[in-house]
Amino acid sequence: MKFILIAGARPNFMKIAPIMEAFSKQRPSHDDLQVLLLHTGQHYDPKMSDGFFEDLHIPHPDINLGVGSGSHAQQTARVMVAFEEVCLREQPDWVVVVGDVNSTMACTITAKKLGIRVAHVEAGLRSFDMSMPEEINRLCTDVLADLLFTTDPIADRNLRREGVAEEKIHFVGNTMIDTLLQHMDHARALPLPDGLRANEYAILTLHRPGNVDDRKTLSSLIGTIREIGRRLPVVFPAHPRTVGRLKEFGLLGSLQHETSIRLLEPMSYLPFIGLVTHSRMVLTDSGGIQEETTVLGIPCITMRPNTERPITCEVGTNILVGGNPESIRTAAFAVLDGAVRQTSIPEKWDGRAAERIVRVLLSKEV
Ligand code: UD1
């Protein structure tokens, strides 16, 4: 059986690492197993890509499409054209995609049009917000996929409601959490950036178009974070797209001299998880960080109007506050004033999701 496993952007890398490992454990008992790792090149900065491969010991990709940045249509189209050639040459039995980035959707459409089966890891997540590019990617991918691996029962329900056949859905757990559980002790033991002390800082991550592409929205968010930063310093490893916008809107200069918000370069996986484990709280608009903080028991304040990961609010540490300054401040100050919530870790977020996925994949006919 021949598989091509796809990775394109930063949040994909921690999801594919345990799948690669689970495949390689099966190799001795499956002579005919062939797994190719394909990087689309959607993220290409060493800090957004290579560092993750090194930290997580992911083998060097067999194929790199090198598509780079561009508009959504350009990026998606470049992946599709390049991936079609790969599929025609390699003739895989299965293409395995993860997450919800442009590369996920582009490779799914390409493979399906060539009659190649697709498995989607992290299927069924829905924000019900079509202004998010990721929601469009999730919907297109799930409607086409032959196997849908889900992280929680809410995702199963979403898929059933959309008419996906029961036998295609497999609730397996969360491969991002497989990676977290495997590496968190090591990450926690790493030194913190200079001048930071455990439990005495908050973390900010911000990169969604809805938050950073509009001058008024971005400057209001930064203003609110500044106020929080006066009570507890905020560390901000900034995504290149956010740095670009801050520069464009004339907000970067003042931030670079700010003491309440400390701007850092994007961090690779282990130092970032180390930073999270020792933080007092995280303010974010990321998807994956909502899940990681839930497992680590760190309060997470999500500055988005909705989440495709509601399980993290239902049982975990996530508080959805939207972009309203007052709501962000109130939630952050409540954490700083010691508000505690009873939380738990979602079912099957136990470090064995990739093993379950590979078992299902290998049980399928060629
Ligand atoms: C992508 C994903 C998003 C994910 C995020 C994590 C889509 C639609 N979005 O968003 O779901 O949460 O990755 O980071 O797929 N850039 C660089 N270096 C890089 C990559 C990007 O400088 O290595 C800059 C470029 O200016 C680029 C911009 O960031 O135009 C946006 O990159 P892109 O991959 O289009 O989307 P992200 O915002 O990173």
PDB file of N, CA, C and O and ligand atoms in Angstrom, residues 10-11 42-45 48 69 72 75 100-102 133-134 137 207-208 239-241, ligand 1:
ATOM      1  N   ARG A  10       2.591  25.547   9.301  1.00  0.00           N
ATOM      2  CA  ARG A  10       3.037  25.296  10.680  1.00  0.00           C
ATOM      3  C   ARG A  10       2.122  24.392  11.501  1.00  0.00           C
ATOM      4  O   ARG A  10       2.606  23.423  12.102  1.00  0.00           O
ATOM      5  N   PRO A  11       0.788  24.653  11.531  1.00  0.00           N
ATOM      6  CA  PRO A  11      -0.027  23.789  12.417  1.00  0.00           C
ATOM      7  C   PRO A  11      -0.157  22.350  11.912  1.00  0.00           C
ATOM      8  O   PRO A  11      -0.705  21.507  12.619  1.00  0.00           O
ATOM      9  N   GLN A  42       3.853  25.668   1.642  1.00  0.00           N
ATOM     10  CA  GLN A  42       2.999  26.824   1.987  1.00  0.00           C
ATOM     11  C   GLN A  42       3.712  27.704   3.010  1.00  0.00           C
ATOM     12  O   GLN A  42       3.742  28.919   2.877  1.00  0.00           O
ATOM     13  N   HIS A  43       4.244  27.086   4.064  1.00  0.00           N
ATOM     14  CA  HIS A  43       5.129  27.813   4.978  1.00  0.00           C
ATOM     15  C   HIS A  43       6.559  27.403   4.651  1.00  0.00           C
ATOM     16  O   HIS A  43       6.838  26.224   4.483  1.00  0.00           O
ATOM     17  N   TYR A  44       7.442  28.382   4.575  1.00  0.00           N
ATOM     18  CA  TYR A  44       8.797  28.132   4.070  1.00  0.00           C
ATOM     19  C   TYR A  44       9.870  28.769   4.930  1.00  0.00           C
ATOM     20  O   TYR A  44      11.021  28.397   4.873  1.00  0.00           O
ATOM     21  N   ASP A  45       9.487  29.775   5.763  1.00  0.00           N
ATOM     22  CA  ASP A  45      10.486  30.383   6.658  1.00  0.00           C
ATOM     23  C   ASP A  45      11.049  29.291   7.557  1.00  0.00           C
ATOM     24  O   ASP A  45      10.265  28.493   8.085  1.00  0.00           O
ATOM     25  N   MET A  48       9.079  28.943  10.603  1.00  0.00           N
ATOM     26  CA  MET A  48       7.696  28.458  10.470  1.00  0.00           C
ATOM     27  C   MET A  48       7.659  26.996  10.033  1.00  0.00           C
ATOM     28  O   MET A  48       6.598  26.390   9.960  1.00  0.00           O
ATOM     29  N   SER A  69       4.065  31.709  -0.726  1.00  0.00           N
ATOM     30  CA  SER A  69       2.897  32.543  -0.414  1.00  0.00           C
ATOM     31  C   SER A  69       2.211  33.047  -1.677  1.00  0.00           C
ATOM     32  O   SER A  69       2.765  32.970  -2.768  1.00  0.00           O
ATOM     33  N   HIS A  72      -5.144  33.396  -1.932  1.00  0.00           N
ATOM     34  CA  HIS A  72      -5.696  32.052  -1.689  1.00  0.00           C
ATOM     35  C   HIS A  72      -5.789  31.267  -2.984  1.00  0.00           C
ATOM     36  O   HIS A  72      -5.433  30.098  -3.044  1.00  0.00           O
ATOM     37  N   GLN A  75      -2.218  30.308  -4.264  1.00  0.00           N
ATOM     38  CA  GLN A  75      -1.580  29.274  -3.457  1.00  0.00           C
ATOM     39  C   GLN A  75      -2.248  27.913  -3.691  1.00  0.00           C
ATOM     40  O   GLN A  75      -1.587  26.900  -3.894  1.00  0.00           O
ATOM     41  N   ASP A 100      -6.693  22.085   8.308  1.00  0.00           N
ATOM     42  CA  ASP A 100      -7.647  22.879   7.530  1.00  0.00           C
ATOM     43  C   ASP A 100      -6.985  23.994   6.733  1.00  0.00           C
ATOM     44  O   ASP A 100      -7.599  25.012   6.441  1.00  0.00           O
ATOM     45  N   VAL A 101      -5.713  23.831   6.408  1.00  0.00           N
ATOM     46  CA  VAL A 101      -5.037  24.921   5.682  1.00  0.00           C
ATOM     47  C   VAL A 101      -5.289  24.767   4.176  1.00  0.00           C
ATOM     48  O   VAL A 101      -5.858  23.777   3.724  1.00  0.00           O
ATOM     49  N   ASN A 102      -4.859  25.764   3.411  1.00  0.00           N
ATOM     50  CA  ASN A 102      -5.095  25.712   1.962  1.00  0.00           C
ATOM     51  C   ASN A 102      -4.516  24.440   1.336  1.00  0.00           C
ATOM     52  O   ASN A 102      -5.115  23.861   0.427  1.00  0.00           O
ATOM     53  N   PRO A 133     -11.230  31.410   6.033  1.00  0.00           N
ATOM     54  CA  PRO A 133     -10.782  30.535   4.935  1.00  0.00           C
ATOM     55  C   PRO A 133     -10.706  29.069   5.356  1.00  0.00           C
ATOM     56  O   PRO A 133     -10.998  28.163   4.566  1.00  0.00           O
ATOM     57  N   GLU A 134     -10.366  28.844   6.622  1.00  0.00           N
ATOM     58  CA  GLU A 134     -10.230  27.459   7.091  1.00  0.00           C
ATOM     59  C   GLU A 134     -11.563  26.718   7.080  1.00  0.00           C
ATOM     60  O   GLU A 134     -11.601  25.502   6.890  1.00  0.00           O
ATOM     61  N   ASN A 137     -12.056  25.440   3.691  1.00  0.00           N
ATOM     62  CA  ASN A 137     -11.152  24.296   3.496  1.00  0.00           C
ATOM     63  C   ASN A 137     -11.686  23.045   4.180  1.00  0.00           C
ATOM     64  O   ASN A 137     -11.649  21.948   3.625  1.00  0.00           O
ATOM     65  N   HIS A 207      -2.786  35.984  14.468  1.00  0.00           N
ATOM     66  CA  HIS A 207      -2.435  35.958  13.040  1.00  0.00           C
ATOM     67  C   HIS A 207      -3.634  35.864  12.106  1.00  0.00           C
ATOM     68  O   HIS A 207      -3.483  35.942  10.907  1.00  0.00           O
ATOM     69  N   ARG A 208      -4.862  35.667  12.661  1.00  0.00           N
ATOM     70  CA  ARG A 208      -6.015  35.474  11.769  1.00  0.00           C
ATOM     71  C   ARG A 208      -6.311  36.724  10.967  1.00  0.00           C
ATOM     72  O   ARG A 208      -6.307  37.831  11.525  1.00  0.00           O
ATOM     73  N   HIS A 239       3.692  36.127  14.294  1.00  0.00           N
ATOM     74  CA  HIS A 239       3.643  35.501  12.968  1.00  0.00           C
ATOM     75  C   HIS A 239       4.101  36.532  11.920  1.00  0.00           C
ATOM     76  O   HIS A 239       3.784  37.723  12.051  1.00  0.00           O
ATOM     77  N   PRO A 240       4.800  36.091  10.868  1.00  0.00           N
ATOM     78  CA  PRO A 240       5.278  37.062   9.861  1.00  0.00           C
ATOM     79  C   PRO A 240       4.149  37.897   9.251  1.00  0.00           C
ATOM     80  O   PRO A 240       4.334  39.080   8.950  1.00  0.00           O
ATOM     81  N   ARG A 241       2.970  37.285   9.083  1.00  0.00           N
ATOM     82  CA  ARG A 241       1.871  38.066   8.490  1.00  0.00           C
ATOM     83  C   ARG A 241       1.472  39.215   9.425  1.00  0.00           C
ATOM     84  O   ARG A 241       1.160  40.307   8.988  1.00  0.00           O
TER      85      ARG A 241
HETATM   86  C1  UD1 B   1      -1.995  29.573   7.551  1.00  0.00           C
HETATM   87  C2  UD1 B   1      -3.341  28.862   7.584  1.00  0.00           C
HETATM   88  C3  UD1 B   1      -3.961  29.032   8.963  1.00  0.00           C
HETATM   89  C4  UD1 B   1      -3.017  28.652  10.071  1.00  0.00           C
HETATM   90  C5  UD1 B   1      -1.724  29.432   9.910  1.00  0.00           C
HETATM   91  C6  UD1 B   1      -0.716  29.112  10.966  1.00  0.00           C
HETATM   92  C7  UD1 B   1      -4.637  28.845   5.481  1.00  0.00           C
HETATM   93  C8  UD1 B   1      -5.813  29.417   4.812  1.00  0.00           C
HETATM   94  N1  UD1 B   1      -4.284  29.433   6.644  1.00  0.00           N
HETATM   95  O1  UD1 B   1      -2.261  30.958   7.693  1.00  0.00           O
HETATM   96  O2  UD1 B   1      -5.115  28.228   9.048  1.00  0.00           O
HETATM   97  O3  UD1 B   1      -3.594  28.918  11.329  1.00  0.00           O
HETATM   98  O4  UD1 B   1      -1.185  29.120   8.609  1.00  0.00           O
HETATM   99  O5  UD1 B   1       0.435  29.833  10.791  1.00  0.00           O
HETATM  100  O6  UD1 B   1      -4.055  27.905   4.987  1.00  0.00           O
HETATM  101  N2  UD1 B   1       4.602  34.040   5.521  1.00  0.00           N
HETATM  102  C9  UD1 B   1       5.955  34.153   5.684  1.00  0.00           C
HETATM  103  N3  UD1 B   1       6.666  32.992   5.843  1.00  0.00           N
HETATM  104  C10 UD1 B   1       6.095  31.769   5.827  1.00  0.00           C
HETATM  105  C11 UD1 B   1       4.703  31.686   5.633  1.00  0.00           C
HETATM  106  C12 UD1 B   1       3.978  32.839   5.504  1.00  0.00           C
HETATM  107  O7  UD1 B   1       6.516  35.221   5.702  1.00  0.00           O
HETATM  108  O8  UD1 B   1       6.797  30.756   5.973  1.00  0.00           O
HETATM  109  C13 UD1 B   1       3.817  35.296   5.382  1.00  0.00           C
HETATM  110  C14 UD1 B   1       3.621  35.702   3.960  1.00  0.00           C
HETATM  111  O9  UD1 B   1       3.597  37.089   3.919  1.00  0.00           O
HETATM  112  C15 UD1 B   1       2.251  35.171   3.653  1.00  0.00           C
HETATM  113  C16 UD1 B   1       1.534  35.318   4.977  1.00  0.00           C
HETATM  114  O10 UD1 B   1       2.540  35.085   5.960  1.00  0.00           O
HETATM  115  O11 UD1 B   1       1.622  35.853   2.621  1.00  0.00           O
HETATM  116  C17 UD1 B   1       0.384  34.375   5.175  1.00  0.00           C
HETATM  117  O12 UD1 B   1       0.794  33.026   4.983  1.00  0.00           O
HETATM  118  P1  UD1 B   1      -0.292  31.923   4.540  1.00  0.00           P
HETATM  119  O13 UD1 B   1       0.340  30.595   4.477  1.00  0.00           O
HETATM  120  O14 UD1 B   1      -1.010  32.413   3.325  1.00  0.00           O
HETATM  121  O15 UD1 B   1      -1.361  31.985   5.703  1.00  0.00           O
HETATM  122  P2  UD1 B   1      -1.194  32.034   7.290  1.00  0.00           P
HETATM  123  O16 UD1 B   1      -1.697  33.338   7.766  1.00  0.00           O
HETATM  124  O17 UD1 B   1       0.172  31.623   7.728  1.00  0.00           O
END
